[in-house]
Short mmCIF file of C-alpha atoms and ligand atoms in Angstrom, two decimals:
data_model
loop_
_atom_site.label_atom_id
_atom_site.label_comp_id
_atom_site.label_asym_id
_atom_site.label_seq_id
_atom_site.Cartn_x
_atom_site.Cartn_y
_atom_site.Cartn_z
CA MET A 1 -93.36 -39.18 -93.37
CA ALA A 2 -90.30 -37.01 -92.29
CA MET A 3 -88.06 -36.43 -88.86
CA LEU A 4 -87.13 -33.64 -88.22
CA LEU A 5 -83.57 -32.64 -85.51
CA MET A 6 -84.35 -30.06 -82.78
CA THR A 7 -81.52 -28.54 -80.97
CA PRO A 8 -81.39 -25.04 -81.15
CA LYS A 9 -78.58 -24.67 -78.83
CA SER A 10 -76.11 -27.38 -80.09
CA LYS A 11 -74.29 -27.54 -83.42
CA SER A 12 -76.28 -30.10 -85.96
CA ASP A 13 -73.53 -31.54 -87.29
CA SER A 14 -72.34 -34.26 -85.94
CA TRP A 15 -75.90 -35.68 -85.93
CA VAL A 16 -77.17 -35.37 -89.20
CA LYS A 17 -73.88 -37.71 -91.01
CA HIS A 18 -74.68 -40.54 -88.41
CA LEU A 19 -78.03 -40.83 -88.58
CA ARG A 20 -77.69 -40.51 -93.16
CA ALA A 21 -75.10 -42.67 -92.21
CA GLN A 22 -77.99 -45.21 -90.73
CA ASP A 23 -80.27 -44.63 -93.43
CA PRO A 24 -78.60 -42.56 -96.58
CA GLY A 25 -82.42 -42.19 -97.91
CA LEU A 26 -83.49 -40.49 -94.46
CA ASP A 27 -86.10 -37.44 -94.65
CA LEU A 28 -83.65 -35.33 -92.42
CA ARG A 29 -84.58 -31.70 -91.56
CA VAL A 30 -83.42 -29.67 -89.04
CA TRP A 31 -84.75 -27.13 -87.07
CA PRO A 32 -86.07 -24.37 -88.05
CA GLU A 33 -86.12 -25.22 -91.62
CA THR A 34 -88.83 -27.69 -90.94
CA GLY A 35 -90.74 -27.26 -94.80
CA GLN A 36 -94.33 -28.84 -94.51
CA THR A 37 -94.91 -29.02 -90.80
CA ASP A 38 -97.75 -31.63 -91.12
CA GLU A 39 -94.25 -33.96 -92.87
CA ILE A 40 -92.80 -34.12 -89.18
CA GLU A 41 -93.67 -37.81 -87.16
CA PHE A 42 -90.48 -37.98 -85.85
CA ILE A 43 -88.82 -35.19 -83.73
CA LEU A 44 -85.48 -35.86 -81.84
CA CYS A 45 -85.17 -33.21 -79.26
CA TRP A 46 -82.27 -31.58 -77.44
CA LYS A 47 -83.66 -28.48 -75.44
CA HIS A 48 -86.72 -27.36 -77.64
CA PRO A 49 -87.74 -23.92 -77.50
CA LEU A 50 -91.11 -24.26 -75.37
CA GLY A 51 -94.62 -24.80 -77.12
CA GLU A 52 -92.53 -25.74 -80.91
CA LEU A 53 -93.44 -29.21 -80.20
CA LYS A 54 -97.56 -28.89 -80.05
CA LYS A 55 -96.92 -26.83 -84.27
CA TYR A 56 -96.60 -30.40 -85.39
CA ARG A 57 -100.49 -32.42 -86.09
CA ASN A 58 -98.91 -36.07 -87.33
CA LEU A 59 -96.61 -35.98 -84.92
CA LYS A 60 -95.83 -39.95 -83.41
CA CYS A 61 -93.21 -39.78 -81.66
CA ILE A 62 -90.90 -37.46 -79.98
CA ALA A 63 -87.07 -38.93 -78.86
CA SER A 64 -85.25 -37.03 -76.79
CA LEU A 65 -80.90 -36.52 -77.39
CA GLY A 66 -80.25 -37.92 -73.26
CA PHE A 67 -80.80 -40.01 -71.29
CA GLY A 68 -83.39 -37.32 -69.23
CA VAL A 69 -86.39 -36.34 -70.85
CA ASP A 70 -86.77 -33.82 -68.47
CA HIS A 71 -85.55 -31.02 -70.61
CA ILE A 72 -88.84 -31.93 -72.55
CA LEU A 73 -92.07 -32.16 -70.13
CA ARG A 74 -91.04 -28.52 -68.48
CA ASP A 75 -92.68 -28.39 -72.27
CA PRO A 76 -96.46 -27.99 -71.26
CA ASP A 77 -97.50 -27.84 -74.24
CA VAL A 78 -96.17 -31.47 -75.50
CA PRO A 79 -99.14 -32.72 -77.22
CA PRO A 80 -101.15 -35.56 -75.47
CA GLY A 81 -100.91 -38.94 -76.15
CA VAL A 82 -97.35 -38.95 -78.31
CA PRO A 83 -94.64 -41.07 -76.88
CA ILE A 84 -91.71 -39.99 -75.52
CA VAL A 85 -88.34 -42.63 -75.83
CA ARG A 86 -85.32 -41.48 -73.65
CA LEU A 87 -82.27 -42.88 -74.99
CA VAL A 88 -80.21 -45.58 -73.22
CA ASP A 89 -76.43 -46.28 -74.63
CA ALA A 90 -73.75 -48.63 -73.55
CA SER A 91 -71.13 -46.30 -73.51
CA MET A 92 -72.84 -43.87 -71.84
CA ILE A 93 -73.60 -45.43 -68.74
CA HIS A 94 -70.37 -46.83 -68.69
CA ALA A 95 -68.37 -43.75 -68.65
CA MET A 96 -71.49 -41.94 -66.10
CA SER A 97 -70.04 -45.28 -63.74
CA GLU A 98 -66.32 -43.37 -64.68
CA TYR A 99 -67.08 -40.82 -63.78
CA ILE A 100 -69.43 -41.63 -60.37
CA LEU A 101 -65.53 -43.66 -59.71
CA THR A 102 -63.32 -41.20 -59.99
CA ALA A 103 -65.15 -38.54 -57.73
CA ILE A 104 -65.23 -41.23 -55.57
CA LEU A 105 -61.19 -42.25 -55.67
CA HIS A 106 -60.50 -38.83 -55.67
CA HIS A 107 -62.15 -38.20 -52.66
CA THR A 108 -60.55 -41.37 -50.97
CA ARG A 109 -57.46 -40.61 -52.08
CA GLN A 110 -57.52 -36.94 -50.86
CA PHE A 111 -56.16 -35.90 -53.73
CA ASP A 112 -57.69 -32.32 -53.30
CA LEU A 113 -55.61 -32.19 -50.06
CA PHE A 114 -52.44 -32.89 -51.90
CA GLN A 115 -53.23 -30.36 -54.49
CA GLN A 116 -53.35 -28.06 -51.40
CA ASP A 117 -49.67 -29.54 -50.53
CA LYS A 118 -48.72 -29.13 -53.26
CA SER A 119 -49.64 -25.38 -53.77
CA ARG A 120 -47.56 -25.06 -50.15
CA LYS A 121 -44.59 -27.77 -52.13
CA MET A 122 -45.64 -29.99 -48.70
CA TRP A 123 -44.73 -33.53 -48.98
CA GLN A 124 -47.02 -34.82 -46.20
CA ALA A 125 -47.98 -38.62 -46.77
CA ARG A 126 -52.28 -38.99 -45.90
CA ARG A 127 -53.38 -42.02 -45.60
CA PRO A 128 -55.81 -43.34 -47.91
CA LEU A 129 -59.74 -43.94 -46.92
CA HIS A 130 -60.13 -47.53 -47.46
CA PRO A 131 -63.25 -48.53 -49.40
CA GLN A 132 -64.61 -51.29 -47.36
CA ASN A 133 -65.13 -48.11 -44.62
CA VAL A 134 -66.91 -45.93 -47.57
CA ARG A 135 -70.43 -46.54 -47.64
CA VAL A 136 -71.71 -45.40 -50.58
CA GLY A 137 -74.82 -44.55 -51.58
CA ILE A 138 -76.60 -44.21 -54.23
CA MET A 139 -80.25 -42.35 -54.89
CA GLY A 140 -81.46 -43.96 -58.42
CA LEU A 141 -81.05 -47.75 -59.55
CA GLY A 142 -81.65 -47.30 -62.79
CA HIS A 143 -79.47 -47.67 -66.58
CA LEU A 144 -76.66 -45.38 -64.79
CA GLY A 145 -77.16 -46.40 -60.88
CA VAL A 146 -77.15 -50.44 -61.35
CA ASP A 147 -73.85 -50.13 -63.17
CA ALA A 148 -71.55 -47.60 -61.04
CA ALA A 149 -73.57 -49.82 -57.48
CA GLN A 150 -71.63 -53.06 -59.77
CA LYS A 151 -68.24 -50.99 -60.57
CA LEU A 152 -68.07 -49.72 -57.31
CA ARG A 153 -68.65 -53.05 -55.52
CA LEU A 154 -65.76 -54.81 -57.26
CA LEU A 155 -63.14 -52.11 -56.05
CA GLY A 156 -64.62 -53.03 -52.58
CA PHE A 157 -67.27 -50.13 -51.32
CA PRO A 158 -70.15 -51.29 -49.66
CA VAL A 159 -72.74 -50.15 -51.46
CA SER A 160 -76.33 -49.03 -50.96
CA GLY A 161 -79.15 -47.62 -53.32
CA TRP A 162 -82.60 -46.61 -53.15
CA SER A 163 -85.43 -46.26 -55.23
CA ARG A 164 -89.34 -45.49 -55.91
CA THR A 165 -90.09 -49.55 -56.47
CA LEU A 166 -88.47 -52.61 -55.11
CA LYS A 167 -85.26 -53.47 -56.58
CA HIS A 168 -82.98 -57.35 -56.30
CA ILE A 169 -79.95 -56.78 -57.06
CA GLU A 170 -77.40 -59.03 -55.43
CA GLY A 171 -74.68 -57.43 -53.25
CA LEU A 172 -76.60 -53.96 -53.12
CA THR A 173 -78.95 -53.15 -50.42
CA ALA A 174 -81.93 -51.72 -51.29
CA TRP A 175 -83.96 -49.28 -49.82
CA THR A 176 -87.34 -48.48 -51.59
CA GLY A 177 -89.53 -45.18 -51.47
CA PRO A 178 -89.70 -41.85 -49.10
CA ASP A 179 -90.04 -44.21 -45.58
CA ALA A 180 -86.96 -45.67 -46.84
CA LEU A 181 -84.43 -42.79 -47.38
CA GLU A 182 -83.61 -40.95 -43.91
CA GLU A 183 -82.43 -45.05 -43.35
CA PHE A 184 -81.04 -44.86 -46.30
CA LEU A 185 -79.13 -41.18 -46.02
CA SER A 186 -77.86 -42.85 -42.15
CA GLN A 187 -75.57 -45.09 -44.04
CA ALA A 188 -73.99 -42.89 -47.02
CA ASP A 189 -70.68 -42.11 -46.60
CA VAL A 190 -70.75 -40.87 -50.27
CA LEU A 191 -74.25 -40.07 -51.37
CA VAL A 192 -74.82 -39.37 -55.40
CA CYS A 193 -77.45 -38.79 -56.52
CA LEU A 194 -78.71 -40.40 -59.96
CA LEU A 195 -82.43 -39.84 -60.11
CA PRO A 196 -83.96 -38.74 -63.00
CA LEU A 197 -85.44 -34.98 -62.35
CA THR A 198 -89.27 -35.14 -62.37
CA ARG A 199 -91.50 -33.49 -59.21
CA GLU A 200 -90.76 -35.68 -56.53
CA THR A 201 -86.96 -35.82 -56.73
CA GLN A 202 -86.91 -31.69 -57.56
CA GLY A 203 -84.89 -30.39 -54.86
CA ILE A 204 -83.78 -32.96 -52.94
CA LEU A 205 -80.77 -32.38 -52.42
CA ASN A 206 -81.65 -30.58 -49.12
CA ARG A 207 -81.09 -29.30 -45.91
CA ARG A 208 -82.85 -32.60 -44.74
CA THR A 209 -81.41 -34.92 -46.20
CA PHE A 210 -78.28 -32.82 -45.54
CA ALA A 211 -78.49 -33.16 -41.51
CA ARG A 212 -79.40 -37.92 -41.68
CA LEU A 213 -76.48 -38.20 -43.49
CA PRO A 214 -73.67 -39.37 -41.52
CA ALA A 215 -71.09 -36.14 -40.29
CA GLY A 216 -68.17 -35.76 -42.82
CA ALA A 217 -70.60 -37.55 -45.84
CA TYR A 218 -69.61 -36.42 -49.17
CA ILE A 219 -71.91 -35.77 -52.01
CA ILE A 220 -72.09 -36.14 -55.95
CA ASN A 221 -74.83 -35.29 -57.81
CA ALA A 222 -74.46 -35.55 -61.56
CA ALA A 223 -78.32 -36.11 -63.02
CA ARG A 224 -79.15 -32.68 -62.80
CA GLY A 225 -78.54 -29.13 -61.21
CA GLU A 226 -82.49 -28.92 -60.20
CA HIS A 227 -82.36 -31.56 -57.21
CA LEU A 228 -79.51 -29.99 -55.38
CA VAL A 229 -80.54 -26.63 -53.37
CA GLU A 230 -77.55 -24.24 -53.45
CA GLU A 231 -77.52 -22.55 -50.44
CA ASP A 232 -78.46 -25.97 -48.23
CA LEU A 233 -74.75 -27.70 -49.75
CA LEU A 234 -73.22 -24.10 -49.00
CA SER A 235 -74.58 -24.50 -45.18
CA ALA A 236 -73.68 -28.26 -44.86
CA LEU A 237 -69.97 -27.25 -46.17
CA ASP A 238 -69.73 -24.59 -44.50
CA SER A 239 -70.58 -25.60 -41.04
CA GLY A 240 -68.45 -28.94 -41.50
CA HIS A 241 -71.67 -31.64 -41.76
CA LEU A 242 -70.60 -32.37 -45.27
CA SER A 243 -66.95 -32.62 -46.22
CA GLY A 244 -67.04 -31.40 -49.85
CA ALA A 245 -68.97 -33.02 -53.12
CA CYS A 246 -68.73 -32.94 -56.69
CA LEU A 247 -71.08 -31.33 -58.77
CA ASP A 248 -71.80 -32.05 -62.67
CA VAL A 249 -74.97 -30.02 -63.26
CA PHE A 250 -76.20 -26.76 -61.76
CA ARG A 251 -79.17 -24.86 -61.98
CA GLU A 252 -78.51 -22.87 -64.09
CA GLU A 253 -75.61 -24.05 -66.71
CA PRO A 254 -72.90 -22.67 -67.39
CA LEU A 255 -72.64 -21.65 -64.27
CA PRO A 256 -72.86 -17.94 -64.08
CA GLU A 257 -68.75 -16.09 -63.03
CA SER A 258 -70.33 -14.97 -59.63
CA HIS A 259 -71.79 -18.31 -58.38
CA PRO A 260 -70.13 -19.29 -54.88
CA PHE A 261 -69.44 -23.02 -56.09
CA TRP A 262 -66.58 -21.76 -57.80
CA ASN A 263 -64.39 -20.46 -55.52
CA HIS A 264 -65.68 -23.03 -52.54
CA PRO A 265 -62.35 -25.39 -52.06
CA ARG A 266 -64.65 -28.35 -50.81
CA ILE A 267 -66.42 -28.25 -53.66
CA THR A 268 -65.09 -29.50 -57.30
CA ILE A 269 -67.01 -29.01 -60.24
CA THR A 270 -67.07 -30.52 -64.15
CA PRO A 271 -69.31 -28.89 -66.83
CA HIS A 272 -71.57 -31.40 -67.51
CA ILE A 273 -69.99 -34.06 -69.21
CA ALA A 274 -70.66 -36.86 -66.97
CA SER A 275 -72.23 -38.57 -69.74
CA LEU A 276 -72.18 -37.16 -72.88
CA THR A 277 -74.41 -38.21 -75.68
CA ASP A 278 -71.70 -39.33 -78.75
CA PRO A 279 -73.97 -39.07 -82.23
CA ARG A 280 -72.44 -41.63 -83.48
CA THR A 281 -73.39 -44.06 -80.54
CA VAL A 282 -76.80 -43.14 -80.84
CA ALA A 283 -77.78 -43.06 -83.62
CA PRO A 284 -78.61 -46.35 -84.74
CA GLN A 285 -81.21 -46.78 -81.42
CA LEU A 286 -82.75 -43.42 -82.99
CA VAL A 287 -83.37 -44.39 -87.04
CA GLU A 288 -84.04 -47.77 -85.74
CA ASN A 289 -87.30 -46.33 -83.76
CA TYR A 290 -88.29 -44.11 -86.35
CA ARG A 291 -88.35 -47.39 -88.34
CA ARG A 292 -90.41 -49.17 -85.82
CA VAL A 293 -92.71 -45.88 -85.17
CA ARG A 294 -93.55 -45.98 -89.72
CA SER A 295 -94.42 -49.44 -89.53
CA GLY A 296 -97.18 -48.98 -86.96
CA LEU A 297 -94.84 -50.84 -83.66
CA ALA A 298 -94.39 -49.11 -80.72
CA PRO A 299 -90.89 -47.66 -80.38
CA LEU A 300 -88.63 -48.38 -77.58
CA HIS A 301 -87.50 -46.79 -74.55
CA VAL A 302 -91.15 -45.36 -73.96
CA ILE A 303 -91.43 -42.40 -70.82
CA ASN A 304 -93.66 -43.41 -68.24
CA ILE A 305 -95.51 -39.68 -68.87
CA GLU A 306 -97.36 -40.17 -64.97
CA THR A 307 -93.61 -41.08 -63.37
CA GLY A 308 -91.92 -38.32 -65.46
CA TYR A 309 -89.04 -40.74 -66.11
N1 LIG B 1 -74.47 -35.54 -65.76
C1 LIG B 1 -74.93 -36.93 -66.66
O1 LIG B 1 -73.93 -36.52 -68.17
C2 LIG B 1 -75.85 -37.34 -66.86
C3 LIG B 1 -75.77 -38.38 -68.16
C4 LIG B 1 -76.76 -39.30 -68.22
C5 LIG B 1 -77.97 -38.87 -67.75
N2 LIG B 1 -78.23 -37.87 -66.53
C6 LIG B 1 -79.59 -38.03 -65.57
O2 LIG B 1 -78.80 -38.89 -64.93
C7 LIG B 1 -80.85 -39.98 -64.53
C8 LIG B 1 -81.04 -41.09 -64.99
O3 LIG B 1 -80.40 -42.43 -65.61
P1 LIG B 1 -81.44 -43.52 -65.79
O4 LIG B 1 -80.78 -43.85 -66.99
O5 LIG B 1 -80.56 -44.74 -64.99
O6 LIG B 1 -82.27 -42.95 -65.45
P2 LIG B 1 -83.89 -44.69 -64.94
O7 LIG B 1 -83.45 -45.77 -65.61
O8 LIG B 1 -85.20 -44.28 -65.14
O9 LIG B 1 -83.69 -44.58 -63.57
C9 LIG B 1 -83.90 -43.20 -62.81
C10 LIG B 1 -83.26 -44.68 -60.97
O10 LIG B 1 -84.27 -43.31 -60.36
C11 LIG B 1 -85.51 -43.34 -60.09
N3 LIG B 1 -86.37 -42.95 -59.04
C12 LIG B 1 -87.28 -42.32 -59.77
N4 LIG B 1 -88.04 -41.17 -59.15
C13 LIG B 1 -87.76 -41.25 -57.96
C14 LIG B 1 -88.19 -41.70 -56.84
N5 LIG B 1 -89.29 -39.87 -56.70
N6 LIG B 1 -88.14 -41.47 -55.20
C15 LIG B 1 -86.78 -42.81 -55.84
N7 LIG B 1 -86.22 -43.55 -56.97
C16 LIG B 1 -86.48 -42.91 -58.21
C17 LIG B 1 -86.21 -45.07 -60.10
O11 LIG B 1 -86.82 -46.04 -59.52
P3 LIG B 1 -87.46 -47.63 -59.98
O12 LIG B 1 -86.55 -48.30 -60.44
O13 LIG B 1 -88.10 -47.97 -58.97
O14 LIG B 1 -88.36 -46.49 -61.40
C18 LIG B 1 -84.76 -45.71 -61.23
O15 LIG B 1 -84.25 -46.47 -60.41
C19 LIG B 1 -81.48 -39.26 -65.74
O16 LIG B 1 -83.04 -38.80 -66.34
C20 LIG B 1 -80.09 -37.72 -66.51
O17 LIG B 1 -80.83 -37.27 -65.62
C21 LIG B 1 -77.11 -37.03 -66.37
#
């Protein structure tokens, strides 16, 4: 039985080092040097070539090298019945909360305006928005959303969240399902998207969504670029209805040089770094799942193929 690492768009050295550190005897192969494809029973992948996974007849598990699995499910030839697992990692969860907090504090402390003032050598005191008066609405109350919500509460922000199924989380107003979306949006001065990319959530940050937000609302998208209808964001910013946006993810990455977001004064851009996978911290869970599958146990963190996350 062998494990295959398939990361055609990124370097594999660090993965190999940290996976081997967990198990020096691991039969680890690096795509495209697969050896006998029938010997591959466990694939680790990030943005694999579509159609590739169906070539492995004895595959028993497909592991995403990120929290999302949309990059796997967009392949129409994913072998049916093979469990797909995602990562769950405390340091990545912490990193995402740190990103969300940074983006929100940057907005409430008006750092963009101070930067503009600096370019004009202008000394102008600006009163920060008080956390108590900034209601944060988080779309997605999963591993990332809940942690960010709890940390925001500690700073005094009133926080609400929206999820597919009902949640009871102390100190958090929770909204559930499409029927509650409008009401949830109507009380979000800052809207944070931490949803998985699925059929239901694709394009969810759109004109209708923005129209339901209070005037002056601020958007943070750290989930996937395909959640956002880019033209709708530009219109809502240019009309003055939205005050700004902080975006970590884009429909096309790297963001093309000609893209209008680059020059927009009220859009902050980061290059998909909100929470980076660290091979060192996640190698243990990947090797543990490999061992589980080898001994006939169900792997951990299996996603639901029906819901797509
Ligand atoms: N930018 C980055 O660096 C970065 C890093 C890591 C992850 N991400 C992105 O963040 C996403 C979320 O990660 P996670 O680990 O928090 O995911 P998760 O644990 O699977 O949680 C997903 C949350 O979204 C909710 N949800 C899903 N579909 C919904 C729908 N149709 N309507 C309302 N709520 C819905 C779920 O509701 P239920 O609780 O009811 O199931 C759940 O609360 C990942 O899929 C990935 O795309 C980005």
